[in-house]
Amino acid sequence: MAHSSNCSRQGLYDPAHEHDACGVGFVVDLKGRASHDIVQKAIQVLLSLQHRGACGCEKNTGDGAGILVQMPHCFLEQECDKLGIRLPAYGSYGVGMVFLPTDQDSRRQCERLFEEAVRAEGQHVLGWRSVPTDDRPIGPSARAVEPVVRQIFIGRSGTISDDLAFERKLYCIRRRVERWVKESELPGRSMFYVPSLSYKTLIYKGMLNSDQITTFYPDIVHPAMASALAMVHSRFSTNTFPNWARAHPYRYLAHNGEINTLRGNINWMHARESLFDSALFGGDIEKILPVIDTDGSDSAMFDNALEMLTLTGRSLPHAVMMMIPEPWSGHESMSPEKRAFYEYHACLMEPWDGPASIAFTDGLRIGAVLDRNGLRPSRYYVTKDDLVVMASEVGVLDIPPERVLHKGRLQPGRMFLVDLEQGRIIADEELKMQIAQEQPYAEWLQGNLTSLEELPEAPAPHEPDHETVLQRQQ
C-alpha cells in the first residue's frame, strides 16, 4: 500500500497514537559566520544519523529527512535573477517552501489562493520559483505521493517597520491559505503543505532517507547555500504512516521522542482559544485559530504551540520553558524566582510531557532541551574555533580531539542555548534566571492565586420544593 498523507482510523491503527523516535542534530558557528561549510557539516551529521531513521519495505523509501537553514539570501538572489525576480534586501521579503498537488489545475488553484492570501494581508507576491528536484533515487511509495515543490517570494509592505511584525504577518498568511485549501474541494489538496514561510529560515525536507536529501534537493549542495546554523533530522516513525509533511524539521523544532500528554494538551489549548488576546496580533488573532492542526503528528502539534507562544511576544527559550518545565514543585534547591515562574505558567499551560529531546531555533538562536526524566539523551561538542555540534549521539562529526574545547550531554530538564546575536552559549542557570526575573511572578501569584483552603465555606444545601418537582423535571 502506498503511504498516504491523510490516513484515517482503521483496524488497529489510530492517528491519535502517533509518535516518533528519531535522530536529531544541529551545527552552528558560535560567532554567526554564515558559510556553505556549516551546511556541509550538517549534512554529514544527517548522514551519520541515517541509522536512527527508518524506511519501509522499500529501502529507498524513507520515513523522512530534512534540514533547516538560515535564509540563504545570496543564493536565492542569484536564482531569482535567472527568473527575472528582483529580490529586495534581506529581511524585506519572506520565502515560503510549498508542497503542491501534482494535478495541474489543483496546483494552480492552490497558488491562486496563496496569492489571494498574500494580497489580503497587505503584502505583495514577488514571484514563484520551481525548486529543482531529482526523484530518481527515491522509492515508488514515496514517489507515488510526491508533491510538486515550489517557493513563493513575498515582499514586505512599507507599512511594516518591525521584523517580527512581518514574521507575524507571514504566519497569518500561512494560516489563512491553509484553511482555504483545507475547506476547498480540490483534488489532491491533502498534498498541500507549507514546510516554512519566514524571512529568517528555510526548510528542505521530504519523505526521504538521509542520504537522499542532497540528491533530491540540489539547492543544498550549491556553493552559495550558506548559513551560520543548520538543524537536521532523520525520522523513525514508530507507529505512524510517513508522509512528506511529517518529515522534520518543523518550523521551529526537530524532535526525537514523543508527547504522552498530547490529548490533554490539545483539548486545553482549544478550550482557552476563546480567551486569546494579543496586543501584537490585535484583530488578526482570529486568523491563527485553531492553533493546533490535529492532522499533524505529536511533534507537529508541539511546533504549532511553540510557534504561537513565540510570535505572541515571548522569547523562544521562554516559550520552551513553559512547554517543558523542570520538576519544580518539590525542588528544594530551586530559586524562589524560578519556582514562581513555573508556578505562574502552570496556571496558563499544562506541560507537554513525554520522553523527548527537542532541538529548536528561530534562525537567530538555536538550542536544545531534554525532558525532565532525561530519557532521550543528547550530546554536544564545542570546538576551539567556535563550532558547536549537538546530536542525539556522539560521533556524528569527525572532530580531532585537539580541537575540542568542551563536550557534555544535555541534562534532564536543562536547556542548552546558542545565541548568535550575543555570540556565546548561555548557561541553563543564567538563561532561566534572566527569564524568571523579567516579570514579578511571585507578586502576581501572591496577589491573584487562591488556594482551595482559602475558599469560603459552602452554604447549606437548599431543600428542594417537592410539590413542583414533576414540573421542573418536565
CSV table of C-alpha atoms in Angstrom, one decimal:
chain,number,residue,atom,x,y,z
A,1,MET,CA,0.0,0.0,0.0
A,2,ALA,CA,1.3,3.5,-0.9
A,3,HIS,CA,1.9,5.7,2.1
A,4,SER,CA,-0.9,8.2,2.4
A,5,SER,CA,-0.8,11.7,3.8
A,6,ASN,CA,-4.4,11.5,5.2
A,7,CYS,CA,-4.7,8.0,6.7
A,8,SER,CA,-7.8,7.8,8.9
A,9,ARG,CA,-8.5,5.4,11.8
A,10,GLN,CA,-8.7,1.8,10.5
A,11,GLY,CA,-8.2,-1.6,12.1
A,12,LEU,CA,-5.6,-1.4,14.8
A,13,TYR,CA,-4.3,2.0,13.5
A,14,ASP,CA,-5.4,5.2,15.2
A,15,PRO,CA,-3.7,8.5,14.1
A,16,ALA,CA,-4.2,9.9,17.7
A,17,HIS,CA,-1.5,7.5,18.9
A,18,GLU,CA,1.3,8.6,16.5
A,19,HIS,CA,4.8,9.0,18.0
A,20,ASP,CA,8.4,9.3,16.7
A,21,ALA,CA,11.8,8.1,17.7
A,22,CYS,CA,14.4,9.7,15.6
A,23,GLY,CA,17.8,11.2,15.1
A,24,VAL,CA,18.2,15.0,15.5
A,25,GLY,CA,21.2,17.3,15.5
A,26,PHE,CA,22.5,20.8,14.6
A,27,VAL,CA,25.7,22.6,13.7
A,28,VAL,CA,26.3,26.2,14.4
A,29,ASP,CA,29.0,28.8,14.1
A,30,LEU,CA,29.1,30.5,17.5
A,31,LYS,CA,30.1,33.8,16.0
A,32,GLY,CA,27.3,33.8,13.5
A,33,ARG,CA,29.5,33.5,10.4
A,34,ALA,CA,27.4,32.1,7.5
A,35,SER,CA,29.2,29.6,5.2
A,36,HIS,CA,28.5,26.7,3.0
A,37,ASP,CA,30.8,24.7,5.2
A,38,ILE,CA,28.2,24.8,8.0
A,39,VAL,CA,25.6,23.3,5.7
A,40,GLN,CA,28.0,20.6,4.5
A,41,LYS,CA,28.8,19.7,8.1
A,42,ALA,CA,25.1,19.5,9.0
A,43,ILE,CA,24.6,17.1,6.0
A,44,GLN,CA,27.4,14.9,7.4
A,45,VAL,CA,25.6,14.9,10.8
A,46,LEU,CA,22.4,13.8,9.0
A,47,LEU,CA,24.2,11.0,7.2
A,48,SER,CA,25.7,9.8,10.5
A,49,LEU,CA,22.1,9.7,11.9
A,50,GLN,CA,20.8,7.6,9.0
A,51,HIS,CA,20.6,4.5,11.2
A,52,ARG,CA,18.3,6.5,13.5
A,53,GLY,CA,15.8,6.9,10.7
A,54,ALA,CA,13.7,4.2,9.1
A,55,CYS,CA,12.4,3.0,5.8
A,56,GLY,CA,9.5,1.0,4.6
A,57,CYS,CA,9.6,-2.3,2.7
A,58,GLU,CA,11.5,-0.5,0.0
A,59,LYS,CA,14.9,0.5,1.2
A,60,ASN,CA,14.8,3.7,-0.9
A,61,THR,CA,11.6,4.9,0.6
A,62,GLY,CA,12.5,6.7,3.9
A,63,ASP,CA,10.4,7.9,6.8
A,64,GLY,CA,11.7,11.4,6.4
A,65,ALA,CA,14.7,13.6,6.4
A,66,GLY,CA,15.3,17.3,6.3
A,67,ILE,CA,17.4,20.4,7.0
A,68,LEU,CA,16.6,23.9,8.3
A,69,VAL,CA,19.0,26.7,7.4
A,70,GLN,CA,19.0,30.5,7.8
A,71,MET,CA,17.6,32.4,4.8
A,72,PRO,CA,20.3,31.9,2.1
A,73,HIS,CA,19.9,35.4,0.7
A,74,CYS,CA,22.8,35.4,-1.8
A,75,PHE,CA,21.8,32.0,-3.2
A,76,LEU,CA,18.2,33.0,-3.6
A,77,GLU,CA,19.2,36.3,-5.1
A,78,GLN,CA,21.2,34.5,-7.8
A,79,GLU,CA,18.4,32.0,-8.6
A,80,CYS,CA,15.7,34.7,-8.7
A,81,ASP,CA,17.8,36.8,-11.1
A,82,LYS,CA,17.6,34.0,-13.6
A,83,LEU,CA,13.8,34.1,-13.4
A,84,GLY,CA,13.6,37.9,-13.6
A,85,ILE,CA,12.6,38.2,-10.0
A,86,ARG,CA,14.3,41.1,-8.2
A,87,LEU,CA,14.7,40.4,-4.5
A,88,PRO,CA,14.9,43.3,-2.1
A,89,ALA,CA,17.4,43.3,0.8
A,90,TYR,CA,17.4,40.5,3.4
A,91,GLY,CA,14.5,41.0,5.8
A,92,SER,CA,12.4,42.8,3.3
A,93,TYR,CA,10.9,39.6,1.9
A,94,GLY,CA,9.7,36.2,3.1
A,95,VAL,CA,10.1,32.8,1.4
A,96,GLY,CA,7.6,30.0,1.5
A,97,MET,CA,8.6,26.5,0.8
A,98,VAL,CA,5.4,25.0,-0.6
A,99,PHE,CA,4.3,21.4,-1.3
A,100,LEU,CA,1.6,21.5,-4.0
A,101,PRO,CA,-0.6,18.9,-5.7
A,102,THR,CA,0.6,17.1,-8.8
A,103,ASP,CA,-2.7,17.8,-10.6
A,104,GLN,CA,-2.0,20.9,-12.6
A,105,ASP,CA,-5.5,22.5,-12.2
A,106,SER,CA,-5.4,21.9,-8.4
A,107,ARG,CA,-1.8,23.2,-8.2
A,108,ARG,CA,-2.7,26.5,-10.0
A,109,GLN,CA,-5.8,26.9,-7.8
A,110,CYS,CA,-3.6,26.5,-4.6
A,111,GLU,CA,-1.2,29.0,-6.0
A,112,ARG,CA,-4.0,31.4,-6.7
A,113,LEU,CA,-5.4,31.0,-3.1
A,114,PHE,CA,-1.9,31.7,-1.8
A,115,GLU,CA,-1.5,34.9,-3.8
A,116,GLU,CA,-5.0,36.0,-2.6
A,117,ALA,CA,-4.0,35.4,1.0
A,118,VAL,CA,-0.8,37.5,0.5
A,119,ARG,CA,-2.8,40.4,-1.0
A,120,ALA,CA,-5.5,40.1,1.7
A,121,GLU,CA,-2.8,40.6,4.3
A,122,GLY,CA,-1.5,43.8,2.5
A,123,GLN,CA,1.8,42.2,1.2
A,124,HIS,CA,2.8,41.6,-2.4
A,125,VAL,CA,3.9,38.5,-4.4
A,126,LEU,CA,7.3,38.9,-6.0
A,127,GLY,CA,7.2,35.6,-7.8
A,128,TRP,CA,7.4,31.8,-7.8
A,129,ARG,CA,10.3,29.5,-8.2
A,130,SER,CA,10.1,25.8,-9.0
A,131,VAL,CA,12.6,24.1,-6.7
A,132,PRO,CA,14.9,21.7,-8.7
A,133,THR,CA,14.3,18.1,-7.5
A,134,ASP,CA,15.5,14.7,-8.6
A,135,ASP,CA,13.2,11.9,-7.6
A,136,ARG,CA,15.1,9.1,-9.4
A,137,PRO,CA,16.7,7.6,-6.3
A,138,ILE,CA,13.6,7.5,-4.2
A,139,GLY,CA,11.3,4.5,-3.9
A,140,PRO,CA,7.9,4.1,-5.6
A,141,SER,CA,5.9,4.6,-2.4
A,142,ALA,CA,7.5,7.9,-1.8
A,143,ARG,CA,7.2,8.9,-5.4
A,144,ALA,CA,3.5,8.0,-5.5
A,145,VAL,CA,2.7,10.7,-3.0
A,146,GLU,CA,5.5,13.2,-4.0
A,147,PRO,CA,4.3,16.8,-4.2
A,148,VAL,CA,5.4,19.5,-6.6
A,149,VAL,CA,7.9,21.7,-4.6
A,150,ARG,CA,7.9,25.5,-5.2
A,151,GLN,CA,9.0,28.6,-3.4
A,152,ILE,CA,6.9,31.8,-3.2
A,153,PHE,CA,8.6,35.1,-2.6
A,154,ILE,CA,6.6,37.7,-0.6
A,155,GLY,CA,7.6,41.3,-0.5
A,156,ARG,CA,7.2,43.2,2.8
A,157,SER,CA,4.9,46.2,2.7
A,158,GLY,CA,6.3,49.6,3.6
A,159,THR,CA,3.8,49.9,6.5
A,160,ILE,CA,5.6,47.1,8.4
A,161,SER,CA,8.7,48.5,10.0
A,162,ASP,CA,9.4,45.8,12.6
A,163,ASP,CA,10.9,42.4,11.6
A,164,LEU,CA,8.9,40.4,14.0
A,165,ALA,CA,5.7,42.1,12.8
A,166,PHE,CA,6.5,40.9,9.3
A,167,GLU,CA,7.1,37.4,10.6
A,168,ARG,CA,3.6,37.5,12.3
A,169,LYS,CA,2.1,38.7,9.0
A,170,LEU,CA,3.6,35.7,7.2
A,171,TYR,CA,2.2,33.5,9.9
A,172,CYS,CA,-1.3,34.9,9.3
A,173,ILE,CA,-0.9,34.4,5.5
A,174,ARG,CA,0.1,30.8,6.0
A,175,ARG,CA,-2.8,30.1,8.4
A,176,ARG,CA,-5.3,31.8,6.0
A,177,VAL,CA,-4.2,29.8,3.0
A,178,GLU,CA,-4.0,26.5,4.9
A,179,ARG,CA,-7.6,27.0,6.0
A,180,TRP,CA,-8.8,28.0,2.5
A,181,VAL,CA,-7.2,24.9,0.9
A,182,LYS,CA,-8.5,22.6,3.6
A,183,GLU,CA,-12.0,23.9,3.1
A,184,SER,CA,-11.8,23.6,-0.7
A,185,GLU,CA,-12.9,20.5,-2.7
A,186,LEU,CA,-9.7,20.5,-4.8
A,187,PRO,CA,-8.4,17.0,-5.8
A,188,GLY,CA,-5.1,16.3,-4.2
A,189,ARG,CA,-5.5,19.1,-1.6
A,190,SER,CA,-4.0,16.7,1.0
A,191,MET,CA,-0.7,17.2,-0.7
A,192,PHE,CA,-0.7,20.9,0.0
A,193,TYR,CA,1.6,21.8,2.9
A,194,VAL,CA,3.9,24.8,3.8
A,195,PRO,CA,7.1,23.5,5.4
A,196,SER,CA,8.2,27.0,6.1
A,197,LEU,CA,7.2,30.6,5.5
A,198,SER,CA,9.6,33.1,7.1
A,199,TYR,CA,12.0,35.9,6.4
A,200,LYS,CA,14.6,34.1,8.7
A,201,THR,CA,14.6,30.4,7.9
A,202,LEU,CA,14.1,28.0,5.0
A,203,ILE,CA,13.4,24.2,5.3
A,204,TYR,CA,14.1,21.5,2.8
A,205,LYS,CA,12.6,18.1,3.8
A,206,GLY,CA,10.6,15.2,2.5
A,207,MET,CA,9.8,11.5,2.6
A,208,LEU,CA,13.4,10.7,2.1
A,209,ASN,CA,16.3,8.7,3.6
A,210,SER,CA,19.2,10.8,5.0
A,211,ASP,CA,21.4,10.1,2.0
A,212,GLN,CA,18.7,11.2,-0.5
A,213,ILE,CA,18.2,14.8,0.7
A,214,THR,CA,21.1,16.3,-1.3
A,215,THR,CA,20.2,14.3,-4.4
A,216,PHE,CA,16.5,15.3,-4.2
A,217,TYR,CA,17.3,18.9,-3.5
A,218,PRO,CA,20.4,20.0,-5.5
A,219,ASP,CA,19.9,23.5,-3.9
A,220,ILE,CA,21.5,22.2,-0.7
A,221,VAL,CA,24.9,21.4,-2.3
A,222,HIS,CA,25.2,24.7,-4.2
A,223,PRO,CA,28.3,26.6,-3.0
A,224,ALA,CA,26.2,29.8,-2.4
A,225,MET,CA,23.9,27.9,0.0
A,226,ALA,CA,25.3,29.5,3.2
A,227,SER,CA,24.1,29.6,6.8
A,228,ALA,CA,25.5,30.2,10.3
A,229,LEU,CA,23.4,27.4,11.7
A,230,ALA,CA,21.7,24.2,10.3
A,231,MET,CA,19.4,21.8,12.0
A,232,VAL,CA,18.8,18.3,10.6
A,233,HIS,CA,16.6,15.3,11.4
A,234,SER,CA,16.3,11.7,10.4
A,235,ARG,CA,12.8,10.3,11.1
A,236,PHE,CA,11.8,6.9,12.6
A,237,SER,CA,8.0,6.9,12.7
A,238,THR,CA,7.3,4.1,15.2
A,239,ASN,CA,3.5,3.7,14.7
A,240,THR,CA,2.5,6.3,12.1
A,241,PHE,CA,2.3,6.5,8.4
A,242,PRO,CA,5.2,8.5,7.0
A,243,ASN,CA,4.5,11.3,4.5
A,244,TRP,CA,6.1,14.3,3.1
A,245,ALA,CA,4.6,16.8,5.5
A,246,ARG,CA,5.6,14.9,8.7
A,247,ALA,CA,9.3,14.9,7.9
A,248,HIS,CA,11.3,17.2,10.3
A,249,PRO,CA,12.5,19.8,10.9
A,250,TYR,CA,9.2,21.7,11.6
A,251,ARG,CA,9.2,25.5,11.5
A,252,TYR,CA,10.8,25.9,15.0
A,253,LEU,CA,11.9,22.4,16.1
A,254,ALA,CA,13.2,19.0,15.4
A,255,HIS,CA,12.0,16.3,17.8
A,256,ASN,CA,13.3,12.9,19.0
A,257,GLY,CA,10.7,11.3,21.3
A,258,GLU,CA,7.0,11.5,21.9
A,259,ILE,CA,4.5,13.6,23.8
A,260,ASN,CA,2.4,11.4,26.2
A,261,THR,CA,0.0,14.2,27.3
A,262,LEU,CA,-1.0,15.1,23.8
A,263,ARG,CA,-4.8,14.7,24.1
A,264,GLY,CA,-5.0,16.9,27.2
A,265,ASN,CA,-2.6,19.5,25.6
A,266,ILE,CA,-4.8,19.8,22.5
A,267,ASN,CA,-8.1,20.0,24.5
A,268,TRP,CA,-6.8,22.6,26.9
A,269,MET,CA,-5.4,24.7,24.0
A,270,HIS,CA,-8.7,24.6,22.2
A,271,ALA,CA,-10.7,25.4,25.4
A,272,ARG,CA,-8.6,28.5,26.0
A,273,GLU,CA,-8.7,29.9,22.5
A,274,SER,CA,-11.9,31.9,23.1
A,275,LEU,CA,-9.9,33.9,25.7
A,276,PHE,CA,-7.0,34.7,23.5
A,277,ASP,CA,-6.0,38.3,23.3
A,278,SER,CA,-2.8,39.8,21.9
A,279,ALA,CA,-1.7,43.4,21.5
A,280,LEU,CA,0.8,42.3,18.8
A,281,PHE,CA,-1.8,40.5,16.7
A,282,GLY,CA,-4.8,42.7,17.5
A,283,GLY,CA,-7.8,41.7,15.3
A,284,ASP,CA,-5.6,39.2,13.5
A,285,ILE,CA,-5.8,36.8,16.4
A,286,GLU,CA,-8.8,35.1,14.9
A,287,LYS,CA,-6.9,34.3,11.8
A,288,ILE,CA,-4.5,32.0,13.5
A,289,LEU,CA,-7.2,29.8,15.2
A,290,PRO,CA,-7.3,26.9,15.8
A,291,VAL,CA,-3.6,27.0,16.9
A,292,ILE,CA,-3.2,23.2,16.8
A,293,ASP,CA,-3.5,21.4,13.4
A,294,THR,CA,-4.7,18.0,14.6
A,295,ASP,CA,-3.8,16.4,11.2
A,296,GLY,CA,-0.1,16.6,12.2
A,297,SER,CA,2.0,14.3,14.4
A,298,ASP,CA,2.7,15.0,18.1
A,299,SER,CA,5.8,16.8,17.0
A,300,ALA,CA,3.9,19.0,14.6
A,301,MET,CA,1.4,19.9,17.2
A,302,PHE,CA,4.1,20.8,19.7
A,303,ASP,CA,5.6,23.0,17.0
A,304,ASN,CA,2.2,24.7,16.4
A,305,ALA,CA,2.0,25.7,20.1
A,306,LEU,CA,5.7,26.8,20.3
A,307,GLU,CA,5.2,28.9,17.2
A,308,MET,CA,2.1,30.7,18.6
A,309,LEU,CA,3.8,31.3,22.0
A,310,THR,CA,6.9,32.8,20.3
A,311,LEU,CA,5.1,35.0,17.8
A,312,THR,CA,2.8,36.4,20.5
A,313,GLY,CA,5.7,38.1,22.2
A,314,ARG,CA,7.7,35.6,24.3
A,315,SER,CA,11.3,34.8,23.6
A,316,LEU,CA,11.9,31.3,22.2
A,317,PRO,CA,13.6,29.9,25.4
A,318,HIS,CA,10.7,31.4,27.5
A,319,ALA,CA,8.2,29.5,25.4
A,320,VAL,CA,10.2,26.3,25.7
A,321,MET,CA,10.3,26.7,29.5
A,322,MET,CA,6.5,27.0,29.5
A,323,MET,CA,6.0,23.8,27.5
A,324,ILE,CA,8.7,21.7,29.0
A,325,PRO,CA,9.1,22.8,32.6
A,326,GLU,CA,11.6,21.4,35.1
A,327,PRO,CA,10.1,19.4,38.0
A,328,TRP,CA,9.7,22.5,40.2
A,329,SER,CA,7.0,21.7,42.9
A,330,GLY,CA,9.3,19.5,45.1
A,331,HIS,CA,12.6,21.0,44.0
A,332,GLU,CA,14.1,22.1,47.3
A,333,SER,CA,17.2,23.9,45.9
A,334,MET,CA,15.4,25.8,43.1
A,335,SER,CA,15.5,29.6,43.5
A,336,PRO,CA,12.2,31.3,44.5
A,337,GLU,CA,12.2,33.3,41.2
A,338,LYS,CA,12.3,30.2,39.0
A,339,ARG,CA,9.8,28.4,41.2
A,340,ALA,CA,7.4,31.4,40.9
A,341,PHE,CA,7.9,31.4,37.1
A,342,TYR,CA,7.0,27.8,36.8
A,343,GLU,CA,4.1,28.0,39.2
A,344,TYR,CA,2.7,31.1,37.4
A,345,HIS,CA,2.9,29.4,34.0
A,346,ALA,CA,1.4,26.2,35.3
A,347,CYS,CA,-1.8,28.2,35.6
A,348,LEU,CA,-1.6,29.1,31.9
A,349,MET,CA,-0.4,25.8,30.3
A,350,GLU,CA,0.0,22.2,31.2
A,351,PRO,CA,3.4,20.6,30.5
A,352,TRP,CA,3.8,18.8,27.2
A,353,ASP,CA,5.2,15.8,28.8
A,354,GLY,CA,7.0,12.7,27.5
A,355,PRO,CA,10.4,11.3,26.7
A,356,ALA,CA,11.8,13.8,24.3
A,357,SER,CA,14.9,15.6,23.2
A,358,ILE,CA,14.0,18.8,21.3
A,359,ALA,CA,16.2,21.0,19.2
A,360,PHE,CA,14.7,24.4,18.5
A,361,THR,CA,15.6,27.6,16.6
A,362,ASP,CA,14.2,30.8,15.3
A,363,GLY,CA,17.0,31.5,13.0
A,364,LEU,CA,18.8,33.8,15.4
A,365,ARG,CA,19.3,31.4,18.3
A,366,ILE,CA,19.4,27.7,18.4
A,367,GLY,CA,19.3,25.2,21.3
A,368,ALA,CA,18.0,22.0,22.8
A,369,VAL,CA,16.2,20.8,25.8
A,370,LEU,CA,15.7,17.4,27.4
A,371,ASP,CA,12.6,16.1,29.1
A,372,ARG,CA,12.6,16.1,32.9
A,373,ASN,CA,13.5,12.4,33.1
A,374,GLY,CA,16.3,12.5,30.6
A,375,LEU,CA,15.0,9.6,28.6
A,376,ARG,CA,16.3,10.8,25.2
A,377,PRO,CA,20.0,11.6,25.8
A,378,SER,CA,21.8,14.1,23.5
A,379,ARG,CA,25.5,15.1,23.3
A,380,TYR,CA,27.2,18.3,22.3
A,381,TYR,CA,30.7,19.4,21.4
A,382,VAL,CA,32.2,22.9,21.4
A,383,THR,CA,35.5,23.4,19.4
A,384,LYS,CA,38.3,25.9,19.8
A,385,ASP,CA,37.3,27.6,16.5
A,386,ASP,CA,33.8,28.3,17.7
A,387,LEU,CA,31.9,25.4,16.2
A,388,VAL,CA,29.1,23.9,18.2
A,389,VAL,CA,27.7,20.4,17.3
A,390,MET,CA,24.7,18.8,19.1
A,391,ALA,CA,23.2,15.5,18.2
A,392,SER,CA,21.2,12.6,19.6
A,393,GLU,CA,24.5,10.6,19.9
A,394,VAL,CA,28.3,11.1,19.8
A,395,GLY,CA,30.5,10.6,16.7
A,396,VAL,CA,28.2,12.4,14.2
A,397,LEU,CA,31.1,14.6,13.0
A,398,ASP,CA,34.8,13.7,12.8
A,399,ILE,CA,36.4,16.3,15.1
A,400,PRO,CA,40.0,15.8,16.2
A,401,PRO,CA,40.3,15.6,20.0
A,402,GLU,CA,42.8,18.5,20.0
A,403,ARG,CA,40.1,20.8,18.5
A,404,VAL,CA,37.6,20.1,21.3
A,405,LEU,CA,37.3,22.8,23.8
A,406,HIS,CA,34.4,21.3,25.8
A,407,LYS,CA,32.0,18.4,25.5
A,408,GLY,CA,29.0,17.3,27.5
A,409,ARG,CA,25.5,16.0,27.5
A,410,LEU,CA,22.1,17.5,27.9
A,411,GLN,CA,20.8,17.2,31.5
A,412,PRO,CA,17.2,16.3,32.4
A,413,GLY,CA,15.1,19.4,32.3
A,414,ARG,CA,18.0,21.6,31.4
A,415,MET,CA,18.3,23.9,28.3
A,416,PHE,CA,21.3,24.4,26.0
A,417,LEU,CA,21.2,27.6,24.1
A,418,VAL,CA,23.5,29.2,21.5
A,419,ASP,CA,22.7,32.9,20.9
A,420,LEU,CA,24.2,34.2,17.7
A,421,GLU,CA,23.3,37.8,18.5
A,422,GLN,CA,25.4,37.6,21.6
A,423,GLY,CA,27.9,35.1,20.1
A,424,ARG,CA,28.0,32.8,23.0
A,425,ILE,CA,26.5,29.8,24.7
A,426,ILE,CA,24.2,30.9,27.5
A,427,ALA,CA,24.3,28.5,30.6
A,428,ASP,CA,21.0,27.0,31.7
A,429,GLU,CA,21.0,28.7,35.1
A,430,GLU,CA,21.8,32.2,33.7
A,431,LEU,CA,19.2,31.9,31.0
A,432,LYS,CA,16.4,30.7,33.2
A,433,MET,CA,17.1,33.2,36.0
A,434,GLN,CA,17.1,36.0,33.4
A,435,ILE,CA,13.7,34.9,32.1
A,436,ALA,CA,12.3,34.3,35.6
A,437,GLN,CA,13.3,37.8,36.7
A,438,GLU,CA,11.8,39.6,33.7
A,439,GLN,CA,8.4,39.9,35.5
A,440,PRO,CA,7.3,39.9,39.2
A,441,TYR,CA,5.8,36.4,39.0
A,442,ALA,CA,5.9,35.9,42.8
A,443,GLU,CA,3.9,39.1,43.4
A,444,TRP,CA,1.4,38.1,40.7
A,445,LEU,CA,0.9,34.7,42.4
A,446,GLN,CA,0.6,36.3,45.9
A,447,GLY,CA,-2.0,38.8,44.7
A,448,ASN,CA,-4.1,36.6,42.4
A,449,LEU,CA,-3.7,32.9,43.3
A,450,THR,CA,-6.3,31.5,45.7
A,451,SER,CA,-5.9,28.0,47.2
A,452,LEU,CA,-8.8,25.7,47.9
A,453,GLU,CA,-8.2,26.0,51.6
A,454,GLU,CA,-8.9,29.8,51.4
A,455,LEU,CA,-12.3,29.4,49.8
A,456,PRO,CA,-15.3,30.3,52.0
A,457,GLU,CA,-17.5,27.6,53.5
A,458,ALA,CA,-20.2,26.3,51.1
A,459,PRO,CA,-23.7,27.3,52.2
A,460,ALA,CA,-26.1,24.6,53.4
A,461,PRO,CA,-27.8,22.8,50.6
A,462,HIS,CA,-31.2,24.2,49.7
A,463,GLU,CA,-34.1,21.9,50.4
A,464,PRO,CA,-35.9,21.3,47.0
A,465,ASP,CA,-39.6,22.1,46.6
A,466,HIS,CA,-41.2,18.6,46.3
A,467,GLU,CA,-44.5,20.0,45.2
A,468,THR,CA,-43.0,21.3,41.9
A,469,VAL,CA,-40.5,18.5,41.2
A,470,LEU,CA,-42.6,17.0,38.4
A,471,GLN,CA,-43.0,20.4,36.7
A,472,ARG,CA,-39.2,21.1,36.9
A,473,GLN,CA,-38.4,17.6,35.6
A,474,GLN,CA,-40.6,18.1,32.6
